[in-house]
């Protein structure tokens, strides 16, 4: 018994904070050998509610058993089902929130439209509290509401589709002031400037080559310059302030002065308060001037290239009309309307005209020299 006691030592139990390790060793009298080698250390807690050693051994055994392939597959299936259930719950929550949002939006729109209809069709009172009668006051309620609502709708439709005023320009100047003989209507976008957008700078407007020289060449009192565009005033006015510091552009007409037809903002020349036989519109978009194509000089759209010379040719074209005192510019514009690039044709015509004038001048000089030669010819040579 004493030999066994010396040979087999009792089991050691070590506690360290919240964890401990239970192991046993077998000590012999001569050498110390380990009874349990390469055994995994199992943690346990010394508190009452935590499992004891027996419970830990049971959990170890169940964990080892659960490592079988079937148990792993079942565990994966359970995790997948749990994830599906959570995903389904999230979708249901999103659908409920979407329904609540649509319901709130529908209620808000309903109350909003109801208030707008009530405000537009309600009975009006003057400052003394008396009812302001109109043509629908004696009609039944539903018909009265319908007709008043239709009247207001037509009013706002007209405000959007038609020019904001009947006369876009003031009356022509009277003596002693000088009224230019022709009215030049220019488009801003892709005629005078070109919008350009980059990630670094955002939107910028590039000035067309020759703009300064062009405006100076056709400035009043030669032409009454009007910028007429479908752009918003908040965009147009700052650009023109920089583009025309000398004030050559007399009037600026923006989107509210156009007529909205078939999805396009059309320039209404009838509302310009000017004689259309003296009005020249320079634009690249035929849809913008479809009501008055006979007054339009349609030039190619400028894409922002730096080698463009169109404005120089346009200035020469307009100066020619001014110099020849054309009575009705529509005759000239109708001729050039048939060409895709009328200014190129004008340049060619000018070149031919100059060549013809040079030939006539040369012929006239030759004839005059013949006359002088025959006049001073000796008499004995004349009798031959």
mmCIF file of C-alpha atoms in Angstrom:
data_model
loop_
_atom_site.group_PDB
_atom_site.id
_atom_site.type_symbol
_atom_site.label_atom_id
_atom_site.label_comp_id
_atom_site.label_asym_id
_atom_site.label_seq_id
_atom_site.Cartn_x
_atom_site.Cartn_y
_atom_site.Cartn_z
ATOM 1 C CA UNK A 1 0.000 0.000 0.000
ATOM 2 C CA UNK A 2 2.856 2.318 0.824
ATOM 3 C CA UNK A 3 4.520 1.408 -2.489
ATOM 4 C CA UNK A 4 1.280 2.203 -4.342
ATOM 5 C CA UNK A 5 0.983 5.423 -2.455
ATOM 6 C CA UNK A 6 4.504 6.385 -3.422
ATOM 7 C CA UNK A 7 4.007 5.298 -7.021
ATOM 8 C CA UNK A 8 0.639 6.766 -7.777
ATOM 9 C CA UNK A 9 0.251 10.334 -6.721
ATOM 10 C CA UNK A 10 -3.112 11.918 -6.234
ATOM 11 C CA UNK A 11 -4.743 13.990 -8.987
ATOM 12 C CA UNK A 12 -3.882 17.676 -9.116
ATOM 13 C CA UNK A 13 -6.560 20.281 -9.549
ATOM 14 C CA UNK A 14 -5.542 23.814 -10.535
ATOM 15 C CA UNK A 15 -7.788 26.834 -10.428
ATOM 16 C CA UNK A 16 -6.870 30.080 -12.275
ATOM 17 C CA UNK A 17 -9.389 33.020 -12.193
ATOM 18 C CA UNK A 18 -12.485 32.157 -14.229
ATOM 19 C CA UNK A 19 -10.952 29.078 -15.856
ATOM 20 C CA UNK A 20 -9.244 25.944 -14.645
ATOM 21 C CA UNK A 21 -7.691 22.848 -15.990
ATOM 22 C CA UNK A 22 -8.181 19.379 -14.562
ATOM 23 C CA UNK A 23 -5.528 16.817 -15.200
ATOM 24 C CA UNK A 24 -3.851 13.952 -13.389
ATOM 25 C CA UNK A 25 -0.343 12.642 -13.449
ATOM 26 C CA UNK A 26 1.227 9.380 -12.459
ATOM 27 C CA UNK A 27 4.469 9.808 -10.585
ATOM 28 C CA UNK A 28 6.772 6.851 -10.100
ATOM 29 C CA UNK A 29 9.555 6.736 -7.723
ATOM 30 C CA UNK A 30 12.333 7.236 -10.260
ATOM 31 C CA UNK A 31 10.815 9.010 -13.288
ATOM 32 C CA UNK A 32 7.887 11.258 -13.892
ATOM 33 C CA UNK A 33 5.731 10.280 -16.840
ATOM 34 C CA UNK A 34 2.512 11.810 -18.074
ATOM 35 C CA UNK A 35 -0.559 9.651 -17.952
ATOM 36 C CA UNK A 36 -2.608 11.819 -20.337
ATOM 37 C CA UNK A 37 -0.718 13.170 -23.335
ATOM 38 C CA UNK A 38 -2.020 15.457 -26.073
ATOM 39 C CA UNK A 39 -5.376 15.832 -24.281
ATOM 40 C CA UNK A 40 -7.354 19.037 -25.078
ATOM 41 C CA UNK A 41 -7.825 21.375 -22.136
ATOM 42 C CA UNK A 42 -11.472 21.986 -21.242
ATOM 43 C CA UNK A 43 -12.530 25.179 -19.562
ATOM 44 C CA UNK A 44 -15.023 25.395 -16.815
ATOM 45 C CA UNK A 45 -16.189 27.973 -14.301
ATOM 46 C CA UNK A 46 -16.075 27.540 -10.587
ATOM 47 C CA UNK A 47 -19.361 29.383 -10.051
ATOM 48 C CA UNK A 48 -22.450 27.444 -9.030
ATOM 49 C CA UNK A 49 -24.465 28.030 -12.207
ATOM 50 C CA UNK A 50 -21.731 26.820 -14.494
ATOM 51 C CA UNK A 51 -21.411 23.142 -15.393
ATOM 52 C CA UNK A 52 -19.243 20.858 -13.313
ATOM 53 C CA UNK A 53 -16.559 18.517 -14.596
ATOM 54 C CA UNK A 54 -19.097 15.857 -15.382
ATOM 55 C CA UNK A 55 -21.150 18.338 -17.349
ATOM 56 C CA UNK A 56 -18.105 19.440 -19.296
ATOM 57 C CA UNK A 57 -17.222 15.850 -20.136
ATOM 58 C CA UNK A 58 -20.780 15.301 -21.322
ATOM 59 C CA UNK A 59 -20.615 18.426 -23.514
ATOM 60 C CA UNK A 60 -17.291 17.255 -24.930
ATOM 61 C CA UNK A 61 -18.809 13.901 -25.820
ATOM 62 C CA UNK A 62 -21.851 15.520 -27.458
ATOM 63 C CA UNK A 63 -19.603 17.914 -29.392
ATOM 64 C CA UNK A 64 -17.487 15.018 -30.646
ATOM 65 C CA UNK A 65 -20.630 13.179 -31.713
ATOM 66 C CA UNK A 66 -21.984 16.282 -33.466
ATOM 67 C CA UNK A 67 -18.925 16.402 -35.709
ATOM 68 C CA UNK A 68 -20.292 13.578 -37.815
ATOM 69 C CA UNK A 69 -21.259 14.452 -41.451
ATOM 70 C CA UNK A 70 -24.991 14.015 -40.899
ATOM 71 C CA UNK A 71 -24.924 16.275 -37.872
ATOM 72 C CA UNK A 72 -22.978 18.916 -39.810
ATOM 73 C CA UNK A 73 -25.484 18.776 -42.671
ATOM 74 C CA UNK A 74 -28.371 19.146 -40.234
ATOM 75 C CA UNK A 75 -26.666 22.089 -38.613
ATOM 76 C CA UNK A 76 -26.142 23.778 -41.977
ATOM 77 C CA UNK A 77 -29.783 23.203 -42.863
ATOM 78 C CA UNK A 78 -30.914 24.703 -39.579
ATOM 79 C CA UNK A 79 -28.690 27.757 -40.123
ATOM 80 C CA UNK A 80 -30.003 28.180 -43.674
ATOM 81 C CA UNK A 81 -33.594 27.924 -42.490
ATOM 82 C CA UNK A 82 -32.872 30.479 -39.807
ATOM 83 C CA UNK A 83 -31.340 32.874 -42.360
ATOM 84 C CA UNK A 84 -34.323 32.384 -44.692
ATOM 85 C CA UNK A 85 -36.700 33.137 -41.864
ATOM 86 C CA UNK A 86 -34.790 36.311 -40.997
ATOM 87 C CA UNK A 87 -34.711 37.379 -44.652
ATOM 88 C CA UNK A 88 -38.430 36.745 -44.974
ATOM 89 C CA UNK A 89 -39.075 38.798 -41.882
ATOM 90 C CA UNK A 90 -36.984 41.660 -43.280
ATOM 91 C CA UNK A 91 -38.884 41.577 -46.569
ATOM 92 C CA UNK A 92 -42.201 41.601 -44.774
ATOM 93 C CA UNK A 93 -41.037 44.558 -42.698
ATOM 94 C CA UNK A 94 -39.933 46.430 -45.850
ATOM 95 C CA UNK A 95 -43.263 45.701 -47.538
ATOM 96 C CA UNK A 96 -45.162 46.969 -44.533
ATOM 97 C CA UNK A 97 -43.130 50.170 -44.456
ATOM 98 C CA UNK A 98 -43.667 50.636 -48.210
ATOM 99 C CA UNK A 99 -47.417 50.207 -47.795
ATOM 100 C CA UNK A 100 -47.436 52.700 -44.946
ATOM 101 C CA UNK A 101 -45.459 55.169 -47.067
ATOM 102 C CA UNK A 102 -47.823 54.848 -50.030
ATOM 103 C CA UNK A 103 -50.794 55.204 -47.740
ATOM 104 C CA UNK A 104 -49.374 58.353 -46.163
ATOM 105 C CA UNK A 105 -48.447 59.746 -49.580
ATOM 106 C CA UNK A 106 -51.923 59.019 -50.945
ATOM 107 C CA UNK A 107 -53.606 60.679 -47.985
ATOM 108 C CA UNK A 108 -51.290 63.693 -48.288
ATOM 109 C CA UNK A 109 -51.954 64.060 -52.026
ATOM 110 C CA UNK A 110 -55.707 63.671 -51.504
ATOM 111 C CA UNK A 111 -55.845 66.374 -48.852
ATOM 112 C CA UNK A 112 -53.517 68.594 -50.885
ATOM 113 C CA UNK A 113 -55.579 68.345 -54.070
ATOM 114 C CA UNK A 114 -58.764 68.847 -52.115
ATOM 115 C CA UNK A 115 -57.413 72.034 -50.584
ATOM 116 C CA UNK A 116 -56.193 73.306 -53.983
ATOM 117 C CA UNK A 117 -59.589 72.660 -55.557
ATOM 118 C CA UNK A 118 -61.324 74.369 -52.650
ATOM 119 C CA UNK A 119 -58.996 77.383 -52.798
ATOM 120 C CA UNK A 120 -59.398 77.808 -56.562
ATOM 121 C CA UNK A 121 -63.162 77.416 -56.634
ATOM 122 C CA UNK A 122 -64.264 79.024 -53.371
ATOM 123 C CA UNK A 123 -66.447 82.111 -53.279
ATOM 124 C CA UNK A 124 -64.476 85.366 -53.246
ATOM 125 C CA UNK A 125 -65.229 88.337 -50.984
ATOM 126 C CA UNK A 126 -64.248 91.969 -51.279
ATOM 127 C CA UNK A 127 -62.810 94.161 -48.520
ATOM 128 C CA UNK A 128 -66.283 94.902 -47.138
ATOM 129 C CA UNK A 129 -67.161 91.219 -46.939
ATOM 130 C CA UNK A 130 -69.527 91.227 -49.913
ATOM 131 C CA UNK A 131 -69.596 88.267 -52.301
ATOM 132 C CA UNK A 132 -67.832 88.883 -55.602
ATOM 133 C CA UNK A 133 -70.166 87.596 -58.291
ATOM 134 C CA UNK A 134 -68.901 85.923 -61.464
ATOM 135 C CA UNK A 135 -70.531 84.178 -64.409
ATOM 136 C CA UNK A 136 -70.748 80.901 -62.490
ATOM 137 C CA UNK A 137 -72.225 82.148 -59.206
ATOM 138 C CA UNK A 138 -75.805 81.085 -59.990
ATOM 139 C CA UNK A 139 -74.945 77.576 -61.189
ATOM 140 C CA UNK A 140 -75.342 74.415 -59.100
ATOM 141 C CA UNK A 141 -72.481 73.608 -56.760
ATOM 142 C CA UNK A 142 -70.867 70.791 -58.745
ATOM 143 C CA UNK A 143 -71.126 72.616 -62.062
ATOM 144 C CA UNK A 144 -69.859 75.828 -60.489
ATOM 145 C CA UNK A 145 -66.820 74.026 -59.040
ATOM 146 C CA UNK A 146 -66.125 72.306 -62.357
ATOM 147 C CA UNK A 147 -66.312 75.475 -64.446
ATOM 148 C CA UNK A 148 -64.207 77.544 -62.057
ATOM 149 C CA UNK A 149 -61.606 74.811 -61.877
ATOM 150 C CA UNK A 150 -61.513 74.583 -65.659
ATOM 151 C CA UNK A 151 -61.096 78.356 -65.903
ATOM 152 C CA UNK A 152 -58.150 78.320 -63.517
ATOM 153 C CA UNK A 153 -56.578 75.363 -65.315
ATOM 154 C CA UNK A 154 -56.842 77.151 -68.669
ATOM 155 C CA UNK A 155 -55.318 80.257 -67.132
ATOM 156 C CA UNK A 156 -52.249 78.437 -65.834
ATOM 157 C CA UNK A 157 -51.937 76.436 -69.058
ATOM 158 C CA UNK A 158 -51.974 79.651 -71.044
ATOM 159 C CA UNK A 159 -49.398 81.179 -68.705
ATOM 160 C CA UNK A 160 -47.020 78.274 -69.406
ATOM 161 C CA UNK A 161 -47.651 77.799 -73.129
ATOM 162 C CA UNK A 162 -48.016 81.387 -74.332
ATOM 163 C CA UNK A 163 -45.690 84.401 -74.061
ATOM 164 C CA UNK A 164 -45.870 86.317 -70.826
ATOM 165 C CA UNK A 165 -46.971 89.527 -72.587
ATOM 166 C CA UNK A 166 -48.547 90.597 -75.852
ATOM 167 C CA UNK A 167 -45.707 92.937 -76.868
ATOM 168 C CA UNK A 168 -42.261 91.512 -76.247
ATOM 169 C CA UNK A 169 -40.461 94.705 -77.311
ATOM 170 C CA UNK A 170 -41.435 98.328 -76.749
ATOM 171 C CA UNK A 171 -42.629 100.476 -79.615
ATOM 172 C CA UNK A 172 -39.976 101.583 -82.120
ATOM 173 C CA UNK A 173 -38.095 104.725 -81.189
ATOM 174 C CA UNK A 174 -39.365 108.034 -82.539
ATOM 175 C CA UNK A 175 -37.433 111.028 -83.748
ATOM 176 C CA UNK A 176 -35.068 112.506 -82.509
ATOM 177 C CA UNK A 177 -33.985 109.057 -81.320
ATOM 178 C CA UNK A 178 -32.565 106.663 -83.907
ATOM 179 C CA UNK A 179 -34.387 103.416 -84.548
ATOM 180 C CA UNK A 180 -32.140 100.895 -86.367
ATOM 181 C CA UNK A 181 -33.599 99.890 -89.754
ATOM 182 C CA UNK A 182 -33.326 96.136 -89.096
ATOM 183 C CA UNK A 183 -33.962 93.947 -86.067
ATOM 184 C CA UNK A 184 -31.428 91.147 -85.567
ATOM 185 C CA UNK A 185 -32.690 88.310 -83.361
ATOM 186 C CA UNK A 186 -29.920 86.002 -82.116
ATOM 187 C CA UNK A 187 -30.024 82.662 -80.352
ATOM 188 C CA UNK A 188 -27.633 82.413 -77.405
ATOM 189 C CA UNK A 189 -26.860 78.693 -77.054
ATOM 190 C CA UNK A 190 -24.586 77.264 -79.779
ATOM 191 C CA UNK A 191 -24.681 80.548 -81.710
ATOM 192 C CA UNK A 192 -22.896 82.965 -79.382
ATOM 193 C CA UNK A 193 -21.769 80.554 -76.642
ATOM 194 C CA UNK A 194 -21.461 76.791 -76.223
ATOM 195 C CA UNK A 195 -22.239 74.974 -72.939
ATOM 196 C CA UNK A 196 -19.456 72.652 -71.826
ATOM 197 C CA UNK A 197 -19.380 70.313 -68.803
ATOM 198 C CA UNK A 198 -16.454 68.513 -67.168
ATOM 199 C CA UNK A 199 -15.899 66.768 -63.849
ATOM 200 C CA UNK A 200 -13.323 69.357 -62.820
ATOM 201 C CA UNK A 201 -15.201 72.572 -63.644
ATOM 202 C CA UNK A 202 -18.876 71.591 -63.976
ATOM 203 C CA UNK A 203 -20.955 73.643 -66.433
ATOM 204 C CA UNK A 204 -19.177 76.428 -68.299
ATOM 205 C CA UNK A 205 -20.108 78.518 -71.347
ATOM 206 C CA UNK A 206 -17.468 78.942 -74.006
ATOM 207 C CA UNK A 207 -17.464 82.149 -76.025
ATOM 208 C CA UNK A 208 -17.539 81.710 -79.780
ATOM 209 C CA UNK A 209 -14.544 83.043 -81.716
ATOM 210 C CA UNK A 210 -15.247 86.526 -83.090
ATOM 211 C CA UNK A 211 -18.163 87.405 -80.788
ATOM 212 C CA UNK A 212 -16.695 90.757 -79.755
ATOM 213 C CA UNK A 213 -15.901 91.780 -83.333
ATOM 214 C CA UNK A 214 -19.310 90.599 -84.545
ATOM 215 C CA UNK A 215 -21.291 92.572 -81.963
ATOM 216 C CA UNK A 216 -19.218 95.673 -82.666
ATOM 217 C CA UNK A 217 -19.709 95.296 -86.436
ATOM 218 C CA UNK A 218 -23.523 95.061 -86.289
ATOM 219 C CA UNK A 219 -24.040 97.263 -83.211
ATOM 220 C CA UNK A 220 -26.737 99.960 -83.126
ATOM 221 C CA UNK A 221 -27.635 102.115 -84.974
ATOM 222 C CA UNK A 222 -27.039 99.602 -87.756
ATOM 223 C CA UNK A 223 -29.050 96.735 -86.248
ATOM 224 C CA UNK A 224 -31.360 96.438 -83.280
ATOM 225 C CA UNK A 225 -29.815 93.402 -81.568
ATOM 226 C CA UNK A 226 -32.132 91.122 -79.579
ATOM 227 C CA UNK A 227 -31.126 87.883 -77.839
ATOM 228 C CA UNK A 228 -34.151 85.558 -77.933
ATOM 229 C CA UNK A 229 -33.647 82.143 -76.352
ATOM 230 C CA UNK A 230 -35.510 79.359 -74.570
ATOM 231 C CA UNK A 231 -33.008 79.333 -71.696
ATOM 232 C CA UNK A 232 -33.973 80.510 -68.229
ATOM 233 C CA UNK A 233 -33.300 84.105 -67.259
ATOM 234 C CA UNK A 234 -31.126 83.025 -64.319
ATOM 235 C CA UNK A 235 -28.752 81.481 -66.857
ATOM 236 C CA UNK A 236 -28.964 84.056 -69.636
ATOM 237 C CA UNK A 237 -28.531 87.368 -67.830
ATOM 238 C CA UNK A 238 -25.175 86.636 -66.094
ATOM 239 C CA UNK A 239 -23.758 85.280 -69.356
ATOM 240 C CA UNK A 240 -24.812 88.334 -71.360
ATOM 241 C CA UNK A 241 -23.458 90.675 -68.697
ATOM 242 C CA UNK A 242 -20.016 89.157 -69.274
ATOM 243 C CA UNK A 243 -20.409 88.584 -73.016
ATOM 244 C CA UNK A 244 -21.592 92.114 -73.848
ATOM 245 C CA UNK A 245 -19.931 94.623 -71.503
ATOM 246 C CA UNK A 246 -20.488 97.468 -74.005
ATOM 247 C CA UNK A 247 -24.252 96.992 -74.106
ATOM 248 C CA UNK A 248 -24.619 96.362 -77.843
ATOM 249 C CA UNK A 249 -27.482 93.913 -77.170
ATOM 250 C CA UNK A 250 -30.528 96.123 -76.681
ATOM 251 C CA UNK A 251 -33.088 93.546 -75.477
ATOM 252 C CA UNK A 252 -33.015 90.107 -73.821
ATOM 253 C CA UNK A 253 -35.927 87.682 -74.209
ATOM 254 C CA UNK A 254 -35.913 84.376 -72.314
ATOM 255 C CA UNK A 255 -38.123 81.300 -71.874
ATOM 256 C CA UNK A 256 -41.208 83.045 -70.517
ATOM 257 C CA UNK A 257 -41.543 84.963 -73.815
ATOM 258 C CA UNK A 258 -41.641 81.827 -75.983
ATOM 259 C CA UNK A 259 -44.669 79.803 -77.031
ATOM 260 C CA UNK A 260 -44.654 76.170 -75.872
ATOM 261 C CA UNK A 261 -45.964 74.005 -78.731
ATOM 262 C CA UNK A 262 -45.577 70.238 -79.238
ATOM 263 C CA UNK A 263 -42.905 69.986 -76.561
ATOM 264 C CA UNK A 264 -40.773 72.827 -77.971
ATOM 265 C CA UNK A 265 -40.281 76.458 -77.026
ATOM 266 C CA UNK A 266 -41.015 78.392 -80.214
ATOM 267 C CA UNK A 267 -40.030 82.023 -80.780
ATOM 268 C CA UNK A 268 -43.153 84.053 -81.478
ATOM 269 C CA UNK A 269 -42.068 86.802 -83.872
ATOM 270 C CA UNK A 270 -45.623 88.108 -84.151
ATOM 271 C CA UNK A 271 -45.291 89.350 -80.565
ATOM 272 C CA UNK A 272 -42.033 91.224 -81.234
ATOM 273 C CA UNK A 273 -43.892 94.438 -82.104
ATOM 274 C CA UNK A 274 -41.711 94.903 -85.188
ATOM 275 C CA UNK A 275 -42.190 94.905 -88.964
ATOM 276 C CA UNK A 276 -41.369 91.316 -89.985
ATOM 277 C CA UNK A 277 -39.987 92.500 -93.325
ATOM 278 C CA UNK A 278 -37.084 93.959 -91.336
ATOM 279 C CA UNK A 279 -36.569 91.095 -88.862
ATOM 280 C CA UNK A 280 -33.677 88.613 -89.273
ATOM 281 C CA UNK A 281 -33.523 85.594 -86.955
ATOM 282 C CA UNK A 282 -30.218 83.713 -86.674
ATOM 283 C CA UNK A 283 -30.648 80.227 -85.233
ATOM 284 C CA UNK A 284 -29.556 76.633 -85.824
ATOM 285 C CA UNK A 285 -32.754 74.921 -84.637
ATOM 286 C CA UNK A 286 -35.560 75.069 -87.196
ATOM 287 C CA UNK A 287 -38.114 73.973 -84.572
ATOM 288 C CA UNK A 288 -37.510 77.140 -82.589
ATOM 289 C CA UNK A 289 -38.654 79.324 -85.503
ATOM 290 C CA UNK A 290 -41.113 77.016 -87.246
ATOM 291 C CA UNK A 291 -43.827 79.699 -87.240
ATOM 292 C CA UNK A 292 -41.649 82.090 -89.302
ATOM 293 C CA UNK A 293 -39.152 80.121 -91.403
ATOM 294 C CA UNK A 294 -39.063 82.921 -93.978
ATOM 295 C CA UNK A 295 -37.409 85.212 -91.394
ATOM 296 C CA UNK A 296 -34.821 82.645 -90.325
ATOM 297 C CA UNK A 297 -31.199 82.366 -91.364
ATOM 298 C CA UNK A 298 -30.390 78.848 -90.212
ATOM 299 C CA UNK A 299 -26.672 78.359 -89.656
ATOM 300 C CA UNK A 300 -24.848 75.177 -88.539
ATOM 301 C CA UNK A 301 -24.776 74.517 -84.808
ATOM 302 C CA UNK A 302 -21.466 75.453 -83.209
ATOM 303 C CA UNK A 303 -19.894 72.555 -81.300
ATOM 304 C CA UNK A 304 -17.165 74.560 -79.539
ATOM 305 C CA UNK A 305 -14.289 74.314 -82.052
ATOM 306 C CA UNK A 306 -11.728 77.120 -81.906
ATOM 307 C CA UNK A 307 -11.188 77.449 -85.666
ATOM 308 C CA UNK A 308 -14.749 78.630 -86.336
ATOM 309 C CA UNK A 309 -15.189 81.759 -88.538
ATOM 310 C CA UNK A 310 -18.979 81.781 -88.892
ATOM 311 C CA UNK A 311 -19.554 85.062 -87.055
ATOM 312 C CA UNK A 312 -17.150 86.901 -89.376
ATOM 313 C CA UNK A 313 -19.099 85.647 -92.403
ATOM 314 C CA UNK A 314 -22.389 86.475 -90.686
ATOM 315 C CA UNK A 315 -21.240 90.039 -90.059
ATOM 316 C CA UNK A 316 -20.318 90.410 -93.741
ATOM 317 C CA UNK A 317 -23.720 89.003 -94.766
ATOM 318 C CA UNK A 318 -25.622 91.428 -92.546
ATOM 319 C CA UNK A 319 -23.476 94.372 -93.649
ATOM 320 C CA UNK A 320 -24.312 93.523 -97.256
ATOM 321 C CA UNK A 321 -28.047 93.601 -96.496
ATOM 322 C CA UNK A 322 -27.597 96.940 -94.762
ATOM 323 C CA UNK A 323 -25.492 98.395 -97.578
ATOM 324 C CA UNK A 324 -27.932 97.324 -100.299
ATOM 325 C CA UNK A 325 -30.918 98.621 -98.291
ATOM 326 C CA UNK A 326 -33.019 95.491 -98.752
ATOM 327 C CA UNK A 327 -36.704 96.356 -98.456
ATOM 328 C CA UNK A 328 -37.867 92.873 -97.432
ATOM 329 C CA UNK A 329 -35.267 90.611 -95.897
ATOM 330 C CA UNK A 330 -37.564 87.593 -96.332
ATOM 331 C CA UNK A 331 -36.772 87.533 -100.062
ATOM 332 C CA UNK A 332 -33.050 87.193 -99.369
ATOM 333 C CA UNK A 333 -33.541 84.689 -96.529
ATOM 334 C CA UNK A 334 -35.877 82.536 -98.620
ATOM 335 C CA UNK A 335 -33.154 82.228 -101.249
ATOM 336 C CA UNK A 336 -30.531 81.123 -98.728
ATOM 337 C CA UNK A 337 -32.984 78.858 -96.886
ATOM 338 C CA UNK A 338 -32.507 76.128 -99.486
ATOM 339 C CA UNK A 339 -28.845 75.634 -98.549
ATOM 340 C CA UNK A 340 -27.529 73.696 -95.567
ATOM 341 C CA UNK A 341 -24.778 76.252 -95.003
ATOM 342 C CA UNK A 342 -26.061 79.586 -96.338
ATOM 343 C CA UNK A 343 -23.001 81.539 -95.236
ATOM 344 C CA UNK A 344 -20.725 79.298 -97.272
ATOM 345 C CA UNK A 345 -22.911 79.951 -100.313
ATOM 346 C CA UNK A 346 -22.798 83.658 -99.504
ATOM 347 C CA UNK A 347 -18.990 83.538 -99.418
ATOM 348 C CA UNK A 348 -18.954 81.813 -102.790
ATOM 349 C CA UNK A 349 -21.340 84.368 -104.247
ATOM 350 C CA UNK A 350 -19.214 87.180 -102.890
ATOM 351 C CA UNK A 351 -16.127 85.649 -104.432
ATOM 352 C CA UNK A 352 -17.847 85.358 -107.807
ATOM 353 C CA UNK A 353 -19.126 88.914 -107.504
ATOM 354 C CA UNK A 354 -15.639 90.215 -106.757
ATOM 355 C CA UNK A 355 -14.204 88.309 -109.718
ATOM 356 C CA UNK A 356 -16.926 89.700 -111.945
ATOM 357 C CA UNK A 357 -16.299 93.221 -110.697
ATOM 358 C CA UNK A 358 -12.574 92.825 -111.286
ATOM 359 C CA UNK A 359 -13.189 91.563 -114.821
ATOM 360 C CA UNK A 360 -15.523 94.458 -115.550
ATOM 361 C CA UNK A 361 -13.014 96.913 -114.139
ATOM 362 C CA UNK A 362 -10.242 95.372 -116.230
ATOM 363 C CA UNK A 363 -12.430 95.477 -119.336
ATOM 364 C CA UNK A 364 -13.312 99.088 -118.664
ATOM 365 C CA UNK A 365 -9.650 100.008 -118.268
ATOM 366 C CA UNK A 366 -8.802 98.277 -121.544
ATOM 367 C CA UNK A 367 -11.584 100.079 -123.392
ATOM 368 C CA UNK A 368 -10.560 103.434 -121.964
ATOM 369 C CA UNK A 369 -6.954 102.812 -122.995
ATOM 370 C CA UNK A 370 -8.107 102.005 -126.565
ATOM 371 C CA UNK A 371 -10.044 105.242 -126.718
ATOM 372 C CA UNK A 372 -7.049 107.262 -125.567
ATOM 373 C CA UNK A 373 -4.768 105.466 -128.021
ATOM 374 C CA UNK A 374 -7.068 106.125 -130.975
ATOM 375 C CA UNK A 375 -7.475 109.771 -129.989
ATOM 376 C CA UNK A 376 -3.740 110.496 -130.013
ATOM 377 C CA UNK A 377 -2.986 108.403 -133.125
ATOM 378 C CA UNK A 378 -1.189 110.367 -135.875
ATOM 379 C CA UNK A 379 -3.288 111.406 -138.894
ATOM 380 C CA UNK A 380 -1.176 109.575 -141.466
ATOM 381 C CA UNK A 381 -1.749 106.362 -139.565
ATOM 382 C CA UNK A 382 -5.504 106.920 -139.408
ATOM 383 C CA UNK A 383 -5.781 107.110 -143.227
ATOM 384 C CA UNK A 384 -4.314 103.685 -143.631
#
